[in-house]
Amino acid sequence: MVLSKECMRFAHSEGHTDVCYSSDGQYLATAGSDGDVRIYRDHNDDDPVSIGIKHPVYSIDIKDGNLVAVGESNSVWMYSFPGGTPDGIVTRFTNPVSHVTFNASGDKVAAGAEDFEIQVVSVNNYNKHSLKQHEAPVLTVAFDPKDHYLASSSCDGTAKIWDIRTFECIHSLSILPKCNDVSVAKSNCRLSWQPKTGDLLAIPVDNTIELYKRSTWKRIGNLSDNGHQKIISTLVWSPDGKYLASADDDGVIIIWNVSKEEIIDKVIHDKNLKITGISWRPTANEIAYTDIEGQLGVCSNVIPEELLKKSGEKRKMPQNIKNHLDDMMNDDDLDIDVDLDDGNLLDDDIATNKQKRRKSTNFVVDSAEEDNEDIGSSSDIDDDLNDFIVNDNVTVRRKPMPSITASQKEFQPGSTPNHLNHRIMMWNSVGIVYNRIEDDISSIDVEFHDVTTHHALHIMNHLNHSLAALSSQALLLASEGNDSMASTLVCLHFGAWDNSKEWSTTMPEKEVVRAIAAGTSWVAAVTDKFNVRIYSISGIQLGMFCLPGPVVAMSGHDDILIIVYHSGMPFGDNQQLGVKIINAKKSLSVYKHLESALPITPGSKLSWLGFSDEGLPVTYDTSGIVRVLQNSYGYSWIPVLNTKQLSKNKSDTYWAIGLNGNARQLRCILCKASTYPATVPRPVATVLPLQIPLCELDTDKSSLEERLIWNSNSKFAKLHEDGNPKEQNATIMKLFALACKSDREVRATELCESLSDQHTISLAIKYAARNRRMILAQKLEDIYQRRIELDNDNVEEEEEEEETVQEPQRRKFFSDVSDLSRDSYVSPIAKRNKELMVNGGIDVIRKKNLAKNVDNELVYQFYTMADFDISEWMKACSYVIVNICYYKHKSYRFEPEGIKNSSLLSNGDSCERKGRIVPSLEVSNPFKVSESPSKSSRLRGMSYFDNLTNSDITPKRRGYVGNSTEQKREVVKKAKNQRQTKLFGTPKETIKTEQNPEVKEKKSKISSFTLWFESIRSQLEKDNPTAAHREIISLATKRWRQMNSDEKKIWSFKASQDTDLGESQNSLNGSITMDNCTQ
């Protein structure tokens, strides 16, 4: 298999760090300058045992349940292992101790200090012997595996060999660089003996490794070809003594084949930092190393499998392979009864069937070694053929099989692992649920972020609950059960008004709860039988359904429930996950067109599942990618943050607890060198700003594009509040400026098309012209003109819609025509005429104002008679001088002479001066509109508009030739276009129209937009002092379009009332004058 390097994790603070495996290979210990020693079960252990030394630690060693540590405390401390209980001080020095080690049997400890002294101490009786021939601080000490010699290196440039039986120096090698202190030494010079035999002593000298023969102490070789370029700081032998790993100051680790003096593989530090400690695991093909920043790394499969076989390491042949080989070979190929002591016979049989085995099995022989036919002797094979051995001359390996990734186990979002004694069962936006085990007594504590939701709770965990879900209305707990008790679900309802706030239910036999969730009015549980059971918050079973696969995680928010499950077996390193989102209260699917597959980063696992504060589903995987489900791009999961880009160390992780879309923040907890937070002290939550992982985020262009995407509500609907148009325009203008500077005029034009108002486009035109980009300015001028024409067309269409509002349903004032003969009845028109004659009509105006001020609906309906056509009814009145009627906002004035020829009056009827009529029963319905009035009905002296019918005054479609109103609009539109000033043209003179009195009278009606614009015009000019007239109109048009329909109706009513009051006063004055003439 290929060498694999695990991601480095935080172990200690910055400074010298050491690492060591236990003799059985089950534990890994590190020590650093922060004064702590940490004991890990493996590289991924998130809860290591910590021993506080309280002084910087330089070196540690482990042997037979004891751990020794040395550092600036000038002492050698011993602790029990792996418990970490202090066992006292082994020995003391006058200066800091630089290195310590155990002998092979673990009964002696050797330590070297900066006071030039080496002490060898017996662990049993603490007898010690001092070695004092070094002339500078000691760097390293190492015991001979046979416990005969002790090797040491020093800053005096020598490496000495000591006989620990006589405690005398028997040999000295002056091969190291000299210095006067450990802190300025170029190398730690961690020399090491070859394990088991101790035949070789490896000493790092500059960038080479020199090998010295035991007893003769002569150099017999060195490891330097294509090796290190920097000074080697430390090295370590493999447990079998055939390989060696060395590390230098540049972060390069090289694996050597000592017998061939060649490189097997290299490992390069990600940051090229100095390697300060390295250790080879005794029971595995794995090394651990630490760097100058206190980080811990692990490399596995450092020696290829084929080399391990070649080195003579025996392993048991699996029974299935042995049976397969037996079936493959016939009796002629291999006789089981053959005498294994006859090596020649066995060799001949194996050589004869060599090619047949290659073709019949999946064993492959390297092509480079096919020429060598020496298979080996029978002495390497056991008599019972239980061991499968391959000679050094032939490399046999099995074809690589595809790796199988285990399916992710189920987990509860916002919780830490179950094996911890003090753990977090749930942490969300509502509160925190703790589980603490002390003296075999388990308890559950609940803390709420908002104390008004509920007071804190303390619950004894008698049922051994392992799952918890918390909402603002309930706390849901679940236990897996055991042989004597079924899996149980317990719910505490906070809002229950009776005395029973707690209810529980047990699962069917052999069905265990694996995940739970809680909402505002429901709770849910998923079992190992793939069943999803939904309950009301009071305990009613609402229903159940089945999942297609095992559950991974589940979460709830309000009425929404999201479930992630395994949709298939993992493919390669990728988890095959599916997602289901439903409304738990209505039993409906929320996203009907959502694909069931859940996207996740390849090679990662799901680490958190939940909702944003706005109710959008959110996922977070172990690769640090946060995704939010949006309806854009056909209901897709959009990545909004990569937390790995924000972490300072690769071993640091962020533990998610929530997301706020409006603030664009992820609430999380920073976990130093771990995956989960600790419970004591209480973790401090932090926030990370959401940042869409676009390309080249470190550039100004990408950062502005990311900000522009956030402001686009079409892509992030419901995730945050409506974007600010000014902020969006400012971002576009910055991108426009960058595009101009980089000569990307097409890109600049495309950006300007997305601007929301003409004023900003005009600024872009000025910017382009100022930078002498005339072609770009011309293109932007075209965009500006198209935008103005589009806005004008939209305003005209809105005005036409207001004019063509459907006429309200006519109210029925009389049950039948006979009601007209009642003496007590006075028509509304007669009342209005009478009030108009009193005090100059002031009371009418006052009542209309009162109707507008107090919202008196009855007064409003009476004094705004726009409900029926009264053109013929007015002619039938007994005494009418002037009256104003509203029919689709048109005014009509009737002359007194027209009353005599009214078609509604019979020959016998007389007109009274007070304006009251008494028609006969044979009179026709006065409310019936004449379909074809005769031309003779028009009287001399009456206006043309007096005899217009409904069909005449109904607005016709646009573009109709006979529509004088539309022709007038086209003229006004052309005049507006002619008044617009172009950037590359000359201003034209304003078109003056003749002030025709008749036309002026037609223009007496004021539109709602005009009335509104006149009311805010001064404010717009004040806010935009540099804006031209057309820009003021454009701003007003944009704001008018953003108003809702209710506000527009109010301004339409105000416009009609202003027109009515003006014409009513004019008509009243005219009627008084005509009355005087009549008299």
PDB file of N, CA and C in Angstrom, residues 404-484:
ATOM      1  N   ILE A 404     -12.785  -0.483   0.936  1.00  0.00           N
ATOM      2  CA  ILE A 404     -14.186  -0.406   1.329  1.00  0.00           C
ATOM      3  C   ILE A 404     -14.301   0.590   2.476  1.00  0.00           C
ATOM      4  N   THR A 405     -15.079   1.632   2.263  1.00  0.00           N
ATOM      5  CA  THR A 405     -15.291   2.643   3.291  1.00  0.00           C
ATOM      6  C   THR A 405     -16.514   2.284   4.121  1.00  0.00           C
ATOM      7  N   ALA A 406     -16.359   2.339   5.404  1.00  0.00           N
ATOM      8  CA  ALA A 406     -17.482   2.017   6.291  1.00  0.00           C
ATOM      9  C   ALA A 406     -18.533   3.108   6.237  1.00  0.00           C
ATOM     10  N   SER A 407     -19.768   2.712   6.358  1.00  0.00           N
ATOM     11  CA  SER A 407     -20.873   3.671   6.364  1.00  0.00           C
ATOM     12  C   SER A 407     -20.827   4.501   7.641  1.00  0.00           C
ATOM     13  N   GLN A 408     -21.188   5.763   7.512  1.00  0.00           N
ATOM     14  CA  GLN A 408     -21.179   6.644   8.673  1.00  0.00           C
ATOM     15  C   GLN A 408     -22.234   6.200   9.674  1.00  0.00           C
ATOM     16  N   LYS A 409     -21.856   6.194  10.934  1.00  0.00           N
ATOM     17  CA  LYS A 409     -22.799   5.834  11.982  1.00  0.00           C
ATOM     18  C   LYS A 409     -23.743   7.000  12.274  1.00  0.00           C
ATOM     19  N   GLU A 410     -24.880   6.664  12.851  1.00  0.00           N
ATOM     20  CA  GLU A 410     -25.846   7.703  13.183  1.00  0.00           C
ATOM     21  C   GLU A 410     -25.306   8.577  14.312  1.00  0.00           C
ATOM     22  N   PHE A 411     -25.709   9.844  14.320  1.00  0.00           N
ATOM     23  CA  PHE A 411     -25.284  10.772  15.369  1.00  0.00           C
ATOM     24  C   PHE A 411     -26.397  11.784  15.591  1.00  0.00           C
ATOM     25  N   GLN A 412     -26.338  12.426  16.738  1.00  0.00           N
ATOM     26  CA  GLN A 412     -27.305  13.455  17.089  1.00  0.00           C
ATOM     27  C   GLN A 412     -26.655  14.813  16.870  1.00  0.00           C
ATOM     28  N   PRO A 413     -27.170  15.649  15.954  1.00  0.00           N
ATOM     29  CA  PRO A 413     -26.553  16.969  15.710  1.00  0.00           C
ATOM     30  C   PRO A 413     -26.475  17.795  16.984  1.00  0.00           C
ATOM     31  N   GLY A 414     -25.313  18.426  17.190  1.00  0.00           N
ATOM     32  CA  GLY A 414     -25.108  19.250  18.367  1.00  0.00           C
ATOM     33  C   GLY A 414     -24.763  18.480  19.614  1.00  0.00           C
ATOM     34  N   SER A 415     -24.238  17.250  19.476  1.00  0.00           N
ATOM     35  CA  SER A 415     -23.881  16.444  20.636  1.00  0.00           C
ATOM     36  C   SER A 415     -22.469  15.912  20.467  1.00  0.00           C
ATOM     37  N   THR A 416     -21.843  15.534  21.586  1.00  0.00           N
ATOM     38  CA  THR A 416     -20.518  14.934  21.598  1.00  0.00           C
ATOM     39  C   THR A 416     -20.639  13.424  21.810  1.00  0.00           C
ATOM     40  N   PRO A 417     -19.560  12.647  21.577  1.00  0.00           N
ATOM     41  CA  PRO A 417     -19.667  11.181  21.635  1.00  0.00           C
ATOM     42  C   PRO A 417     -20.166  10.653  22.969  1.00  0.00           C
ATOM     43  N   ASN A 418     -20.755   9.446  22.915  1.00  0.00           N
ATOM     44  CA  ASN A 418     -21.370   8.855  24.100  1.00  0.00           C
ATOM     45  C   ASN A 418     -20.353   8.332  25.103  1.00  0.00           C
ATOM     46  N   HIS A 419     -19.145   8.002  24.669  1.00  0.00           N
ATOM     47  CA  HIS A 419     -18.208   7.361  25.590  1.00  0.00           C
ATOM     48  C   HIS A 419     -17.605   8.346  26.597  1.00  0.00           C
ATOM     49  N   LEU A 420     -17.836   9.650  26.415  1.00  0.00           N
ATOM     50  CA  LEU A 420     -17.291  10.633  27.339  1.00  0.00           C
ATOM     51  C   LEU A 420     -18.133  10.686  28.618  1.00  0.00           C
ATOM     52  N   ASN A 421     -17.460  10.809  29.747  1.00  0.00           N
ATOM     53  CA  ASN A 421     -18.178  10.895  31.016  1.00  0.00           C
ATOM     54  C   ASN A 421     -18.911  12.226  31.160  1.00  0.00           C
ATOM     55  N   HIS A 422     -18.293  13.286  30.685  1.00  0.00           N
ATOM     56  CA  HIS A 422     -18.937  14.588  30.688  1.00  0.00           C
ATOM     57  C   HIS A 422     -19.119  15.002  29.231  1.00  0.00           C
ATOM     58  N   ARG A 423     -20.346  15.040  28.802  1.00  0.00           N
ATOM     59  CA  ARG A 423     -20.608  15.282  27.387  1.00  0.00           C
ATOM     60  C   ARG A 423     -21.774  16.243  27.211  1.00  0.00           C
ATOM     61  N   ILE A 424     -21.853  16.774  25.991  1.00  0.00           N
ATOM     62  CA  ILE A 424     -22.961  17.637  25.592  1.00  0.00           C
ATOM     63  C   ILE A 424     -23.948  16.792  24.797  1.00  0.00           C
ATOM     64  N   MET A 425     -25.158  16.683  25.291  1.00  0.00           N
ATOM     65  CA  MET A 425     -26.178  15.911  24.594  1.00  0.00           C
ATOM     66  C   MET A 425     -26.883  16.715  23.519  1.00  0.00           C
ATOM     67  N   MET A 426     -26.965  18.031  23.697  1.00  0.00           N
ATOM     68  CA  MET A 426     -27.599  18.896  22.690  1.00  0.00           C
ATOM     69  C   MET A 426     -27.184  20.332  22.946  1.00  0.00           C
ATOM     70  N   TRP A 427     -26.787  20.998  21.878  1.00  0.00           N
ATOM     71  CA  TRP A 427     -26.489  22.440  21.922  1.00  0.00           C
ATOM     72  C   TRP A 427     -27.100  23.051  20.677  1.00  0.00           C
ATOM     73  N   ASN A 428     -28.129  23.878  20.862  1.00  0.00           N
ATOM     74  CA  ASN A 428     -28.757  24.547  19.732  1.00  0.00           C
ATOM     75  C   ASN A 428     -29.121  25.973  20.135  1.00  0.00           C
ATOM     76  N   SER A 429     -29.959  26.603  19.348  1.00  0.00           N
ATOM     77  CA  SER A 429     -30.322  27.998  19.601  1.00  0.00           C
ATOM     78  C   SER A 429     -31.235  28.165  20.796  1.00  0.00           C
ATOM     79  N   VAL A 430     -31.786  27.082  21.329  1.00  0.00           N
ATOM     80  CA  VAL A 430     -32.677  27.156  22.488  1.00  0.00           C
ATOM     81  C   VAL A 430     -31.898  27.039  23.783  1.00  0.00           C
ATOM     82  N   GLY A 431     -30.989  26.083  23.879  1.00  0.00           N
ATOM     83  CA  GLY A 431     -30.242  25.882  25.115  1.00  0.00           C
ATOM     84  C   GLY A 431     -29.219  24.780  24.971  1.00  0.00           C
ATOM     85  N   ILE A 432     -28.729  24.307  26.123  1.00  0.00           N
ATOM     86  CA  ILE A 432     -27.691  23.284  26.186  1.00  0.00           C
ATOM     87  C   ILE A 432     -28.156  22.186  27.141  1.00  0.00           C
ATOM     88  N   VAL A 433     -27.928  20.935  26.735  1.00  0.00           N
ATOM     89  CA  VAL A 433     -28.248  19.775  27.561  1.00  0.00           C
ATOM     90  C   VAL A 433     -26.937  19.051  27.858  1.00  0.00           C
ATOM     91  N   TYR A 434     -26.583  18.953  29.141  1.00  0.00           N
ATOM     92  CA  TYR A 434     -25.360  18.288  29.574  1.00  0.00           C
ATOM     93  C   TYR A 434     -25.696  16.926  30.169  1.00  0.00           C
ATOM     94  N   ASN A 435     -24.758  16.000  30.020  1.00  0.00           N
ATOM     95  CA  ASN A 435     -24.842  14.699  30.699  1.00  0.00           C
ATOM     96  C   ASN A 435     -23.536  14.496  31.454  1.00  0.00           C
ATOM     97  N   ARG A 436     -23.626  14.329  32.767  1.00  0.00           N
ATOM     98  CA  ARG A 436     -22.449  14.161  33.612  1.00  0.00           C
ATOM     99  C   ARG A 436     -22.563  12.856  34.381  1.00  0.00           C
ATOM    100  N   ILE A 437     -21.441  12.123  34.425  1.00  0.00           N
ATOM    101  CA  ILE A 437     -21.373  10.854  35.159  1.00  0.00           C
ATOM    102  C   ILE A 437     -20.287  10.990  36.211  1.00  0.00           C
ATOM    103  N   GLU A 438     -20.672  10.922  37.459  1.00  0.00           N
ATOM    104  CA  GLU A 438     -19.741  11.006  38.578  1.00  0.00           C
ATOM    105  C   GLU A 438     -20.077   9.909  39.576  1.00  0.00           C
ATOM    106  N   ASP A 439     -19.085   9.097  39.869  1.00  0.00           N
ATOM    107  CA  ASP A 439     -19.262   7.978  40.804  1.00  0.00           C
ATOM    108  C   ASP A 439     -20.402   7.073  40.355  1.00  0.00           C
ATOM    109  N   ASP A 440     -20.419   6.776  39.059  1.00  0.00           N
ATOM    110  CA  ASP A 440     -21.434   5.900  38.453  1.00  0.00           C
ATOM    111  C   ASP A 440     -22.852   6.450  38.591  1.00  0.00           C
ATOM    112  N   ILE A 441     -22.985   7.736  38.864  1.00  0.00           N
ATOM    113  CA  ILE A 441     -24.301   8.376  38.938  1.00  0.00           C
ATOM    114  C   ILE A 441     -24.410   9.339  37.763  1.00  0.00           C
ATOM    115  N   SER A 442     -25.414   9.112  36.931  1.00  0.00           N
ATOM    116  CA  SER A 442     -25.602   9.916  35.720  1.00  0.00           C
ATOM    117  C   SER A 442     -26.722  10.923  35.939  1.00  0.00           C
ATOM    118  N   SER A 443     -26.482  12.149  35.494  1.00  0.00           N
ATOM    119  CA  SER A 443     -27.492  13.211  35.620  1.00  0.00           C
ATOM    120  C   SER A 443     -27.499  14.051  34.355  1.00  0.00           C
ATOM    121  N   ILE A 444     -28.621  14.734  34.142  1.00  0.00           N
ATOM    122  CA  ILE A 444     -28.819  15.577  32.965  1.00  0.00           C
ATOM    123  C   ILE A 444     -29.167  16.982  33.442  1.00  0.00           C
ATOM    124  N   ASP A 445     -28.445  17.972  32.935  1.00  0.00           N
ATOM    125  CA  ASP A 445     -28.690  19.373  33.256  1.00  0.00           C
ATOM    126  C   ASP A 445     -29.048  20.111  31.974  1.00  0.00           C
ATOM    127  N   VAL A 446     -30.079  20.952  32.078  1.00  0.00           N
ATOM    128  CA  VAL A 446     -30.554  21.716  30.926  1.00  0.00           C
ATOM    129  C   VAL A 446     -30.441  23.198  31.247  1.00  0.00           C
ATOM    130  N   GLU A 447     -29.752  23.951  30.399  1.00  0.00           N
ATOM    131  CA  GLU A 447     -29.630  25.397  30.522  1.00  0.00           C
ATOM    132  C   GLU A 447     -30.237  26.047  29.287  1.00  0.00           C
ATOM    133  N   PHE A 448     -31.035  27.102  29.495  1.00  0.00           N
ATOM    134  CA  PHE A 448     -31.695  27.801  28.401  1.00  0.00           C
ATOM    135  C   PHE A 448     -30.998  29.139  28.169  1.00  0.00           C
ATOM    136  N   HIS A 449     -30.800  29.464  26.884  1.00  0.00           N
ATOM    137  CA  HIS A 449     -30.201  30.757  26.560  1.00  0.00           C
ATOM    138  C   HIS A 449     -31.114  31.900  26.988  1.00  0.00           C
ATOM    139  N   ASP A 450     -32.417  31.719  26.832  1.00  0.00           N
ATOM    140  CA  ASP A 450     -33.409  32.705  27.243  1.00  0.00           C
ATOM    141  C   ASP A 450     -34.128  32.145  28.467  1.00  0.00           C
ATOM    142  N   VAL A 451     -33.893  32.751  29.607  1.00  0.00           N
ATOM    143  CA  VAL A 451     -34.470  32.223  30.844  1.00  0.00           C
ATOM    144  C   VAL A 451     -35.976  32.381  30.885  1.00  0.00           C
ATOM    145  N   THR A 452     -36.530  33.225  30.014  1.00  0.00           N
ATOM    146  CA  THR A 452     -37.991  33.358  29.978  1.00  0.00           C
ATOM    147  C   THR A 452     -38.652  32.144  29.343  1.00  0.00           C
ATOM    148  N   THR A 453     -37.884  31.363  28.575  1.00  0.00           N
ATOM    149  CA  THR A 453     -38.453  30.155  27.979  1.00  0.00           C
ATOM    150  C   THR A 453     -38.785  29.136  29.055  1.00  0.00           C
ATOM    151  N   HIS A 454     -37.827  28.873  29.930  1.00  0.00           N
ATOM    152  CA  HIS A 454     -38.032  27.917  31.012  1.00  0.00           C
ATOM    153  C   HIS A 454     -36.848  28.038  31.965  1.00  0.00           C
ATOM    154  N   HIS A 455     -37.079  27.664  33.206  1.00  0.00           N
ATOM    155  CA  HIS A 455     -35.987  27.682  34.165  1.00  0.00           C
ATOM    156  C   HIS A 455     -35.079  26.481  33.926  1.00  0.00           C
ATOM    157  N   ALA A 456     -33.883  26.528  34.469  1.00  0.00           N
ATOM    158  CA  ALA A 456     -32.921  25.439  34.304  1.00  0.00           C
ATOM    159  C   ALA A 456     -33.459  24.160  34.951  1.00  0.00           C
ATOM    160  N   LEU A 457     -33.056  23.015  34.378  1.00  0.00           N
ATOM    161  CA  LEU A 457     -33.551  21.725  34.852  1.00  0.00           C
ATOM    162  C   LEU A 457     -32.386  20.844  35.278  1.00  0.00           C
ATOM    163  N   HIS A 458     -32.628  20.028  36.296  1.00  0.00           N
ATOM    164  CA  HIS A 458     -31.683  19.001  36.737  1.00  0.00           C
ATOM    165  C   HIS A 458     -32.459  17.699  36.852  1.00  0.00           C
ATOM    166  N   ILE A 459     -32.060  16.702  36.048  1.00  0.00           N
ATOM    167  CA  ILE A 459     -32.798  15.447  35.954  1.00  0.00           C
ATOM    168  C   ILE A 459     -31.840  14.301  36.226  1.00  0.00           C
ATOM    169  N   MET A 460     -32.245  13.371  37.065  1.00  0.00           N
ATOM    170  CA  MET A 460     -31.444  12.173  37.300  1.00  0.00           C
ATOM    171  C   MET A 460     -31.673  11.203  36.144  1.00  0.00           C
ATOM    172  N   ASN A 461     -30.604  10.718  35.587  1.00  0.00           N
ATOM    173  CA  ASN A 461     -30.667   9.875  34.389  1.00  0.00           C
ATOM    174  C   ASN A 461     -30.724   8.402  34.793  1.00  0.00           C
ATOM    175  N   HIS A 462     -31.870   7.994  35.354  1.00  0.00           N
ATOM    176  CA  HIS A 462     -32.014   6.613  35.803  1.00  0.00           C
ATOM    177  C   HIS A 462     -32.146   5.656  34.631  1.00  0.00           C
ATOM    178  N   LEU A 463     -32.728   6.111  33.525  1.00  0.00           N
ATOM    179  CA  LEU A 463     -32.950   5.244  32.364  1.00  0.00           C
ATOM    180  C   LEU A 463     -31.756   5.231  31.418  1.00  0.00           C
ATOM    181  N   ASN A 464     -30.691   5.935  31.793  1.00  0.00           N
ATOM    182  CA  ASN A 464     -29.476   5.975  30.969  1.00  0.00           C
ATOM    183  C   ASN A 464     -29.790   6.526  29.577  1.00  0.00           C
ATOM    184  N   HIS A 465     -30.383   7.705  29.539  1.00  0.00           N
ATOM    185  CA  HIS A 465     -30.674   8.344  28.257  1.00  0.00           C
ATOM    186  C   HIS A 465     -29.371   8.745  27.575  1.00  0.00           C
ATOM    187  N   SER A 466     -29.300   8.481  26.292  1.00  0.00           N
ATOM    188  CA  SER A 466     -28.107   8.821  25.514  1.00  0.00           C
ATOM    189  C   SER A 466     -28.388   9.828  24.413  1.00  0.00           C
ATOM    190  N   LEU A 467     -29.664  10.106  24.106  1.00  0.00           N
ATOM    191  CA  LEU A 467     -30.047  11.049  23.059  1.00  0.00           C
ATOM    192  C   LEU A 467     -30.931  12.134  23.656  1.00  0.00           C
ATOM    193  N   ALA A 468     -30.792  13.358  23.134  1.00  0.00           N
ATOM    194  CA  ALA A 468     -31.606  14.475  23.607  1.00  0.00           C
ATOM    195  C   ALA A 468     -31.912  15.396  22.435  1.00  0.00           C
ATOM    196  N   ALA A 469     -33.115  15.960  22.450  1.00  0.00           N
ATOM    197  CA  ALA A 469     -33.541  16.973  21.484  1.00  0.00           C
ATOM    198  C   ALA A 469     -34.282  18.051  22.250  1.00  0.00           C
ATOM    199  N   LEU A 470     -33.997  19.312  21.932  1.00  0.00           N
ATOM    200  CA  LEU A 470     -34.534  20.441  22.697  1.00  0.00           C
ATOM    201  C   LEU A 470     -35.166  21.450  21.755  1.00  0.00           C
ATOM    202  N   SER A 471     -36.376  21.864  22.085  1.00  0.00           N
ATOM    203  CA  SER A 471     -37.058  22.939  21.382  1.00  0.00           C
ATOM    204  C   SER A 471     -37.608  23.914  22.409  1.00  0.00           C
ATOM    205  N   SER A 472     -38.245  24.973  21.961  1.00  0.00           N
ATOM    206  CA  SER A 472     -38.799  25.962  22.884  1.00  0.00           C
ATOM    207  C   SER A 472     -40.013  25.436  23.633  1.00  0.00           C
ATOM    208  N   GLN A 473     -40.545  24.273  23.216  1.00  0.00           N
ATOM    209  CA  GLN A 473     -41.743  23.738  23.841  1.00  0.00           C
ATOM    210  C   GLN A 473     -41.523  22.440  24.595  1.00  0.00           C
ATOM    211  N   ALA A 474     -40.449  21.715  24.283  1.00  0.00           N
ATOM    212  CA  ALA A 474     -40.305  20.403  24.899  1.00  0.00           C
ATOM    213  C   ALA A 474     -38.847  19.970  24.914  1.00  0.00           C
ATOM    214  N   LEU A 475     -38.548  19.034  25.829  1.00  0.00           N
ATOM    215  CA  LEU A 475     -37.274  18.330  25.903  1.00  0.00           C
ATOM    216  C   LEU A 475     -37.562  16.860  25.677  1.00  0.00           C
ATOM    217  N   LEU A 476     -36.909  16.281  24.671  1.00  0.00           N
ATOM    218  CA  LEU A 476     -37.132  14.880  24.312  1.00  0.00           C
ATOM    219  C   LEU A 476     -35.869  14.095  24.622  1.00  0.00           C
ATOM    220  N   LEU A 477     -36.013  12.980  25.364  1.00  0.00           N
ATOM    221  CA  LEU A 477     -34.900  12.114  25.739  1.00  0.00           C
ATOM    222  C   LEU A 477     -35.190  10.703  25.257  1.00  0.00           C
ATOM    223  N   ALA A 478     -34.116   9.977  24.906  1.00  0.00           N
ATOM    224  CA  ALA A 478     -34.275   8.604  24.426  1.00  0.00           C
ATOM    225  C   ALA A 478     -33.136   7.756  24.953  1.00  0.00           C
ATOM    226  N   SER A 479     -33.456   6.508  25.274  1.00  0.00           N
ATOM    227  CA  SER A 479     -32.469   5.535  25.730  1.00  0.00           C
ATOM    228  C   SER A 479     -32.500   4.325  24.809  1.00  0.00           C
ATOM    229  N   GLU A 480     -31.333   3.690  24.663  1.00  0.00           N
ATOM    230  CA  GLU A 480     -31.254   2.528  23.785  1.00  0.00           C
ATOM    231  C   GLU A 480     -31.823   1.277  24.428  1.00  0.00           C
ATOM    232  N   GLY A 481     -31.886   1.250  25.744  1.00  0.00           N
ATOM    233  CA  GLY A 481     -32.401   0.070  26.431  1.00  0.00           C
ATOM    234  C   GLY A 481     -31.341  -1.005  26.565  1.00  0.00           C
ATOM    235  N   ASN A 482     -31.746  -2.132  27.130  1.00  0.00           N
ATOM    236  CA  ASN A 482     -30.854  -3.281  27.311  1.00  0.00           C
ATOM    237  C   ASN A 482     -31.687  -4.551  27.287  1.00  0.00           C
ATOM    238  N   ASP A 483     -31.088  -5.637  27.745  1.00  0.00           N
ATOM    239  CA  ASP A 483     -31.802  -6.916  27.699  1.00  0.00           C
ATOM    240  C   ASP A 483     -33.034  -6.921  28.582  1.00  0.00           C
ATOM    241  N   SER A 484     -33.013  -6.186  29.669  1.00  0.00           N
ATOM    242  CA  SER A 484     -34.137  -6.199  30.601  1.00  0.00           C
ATOM    243  C   SER A 484     -35.101  -5.037  30.415  1.00  0.00           C
TER     244      SER A 484
END
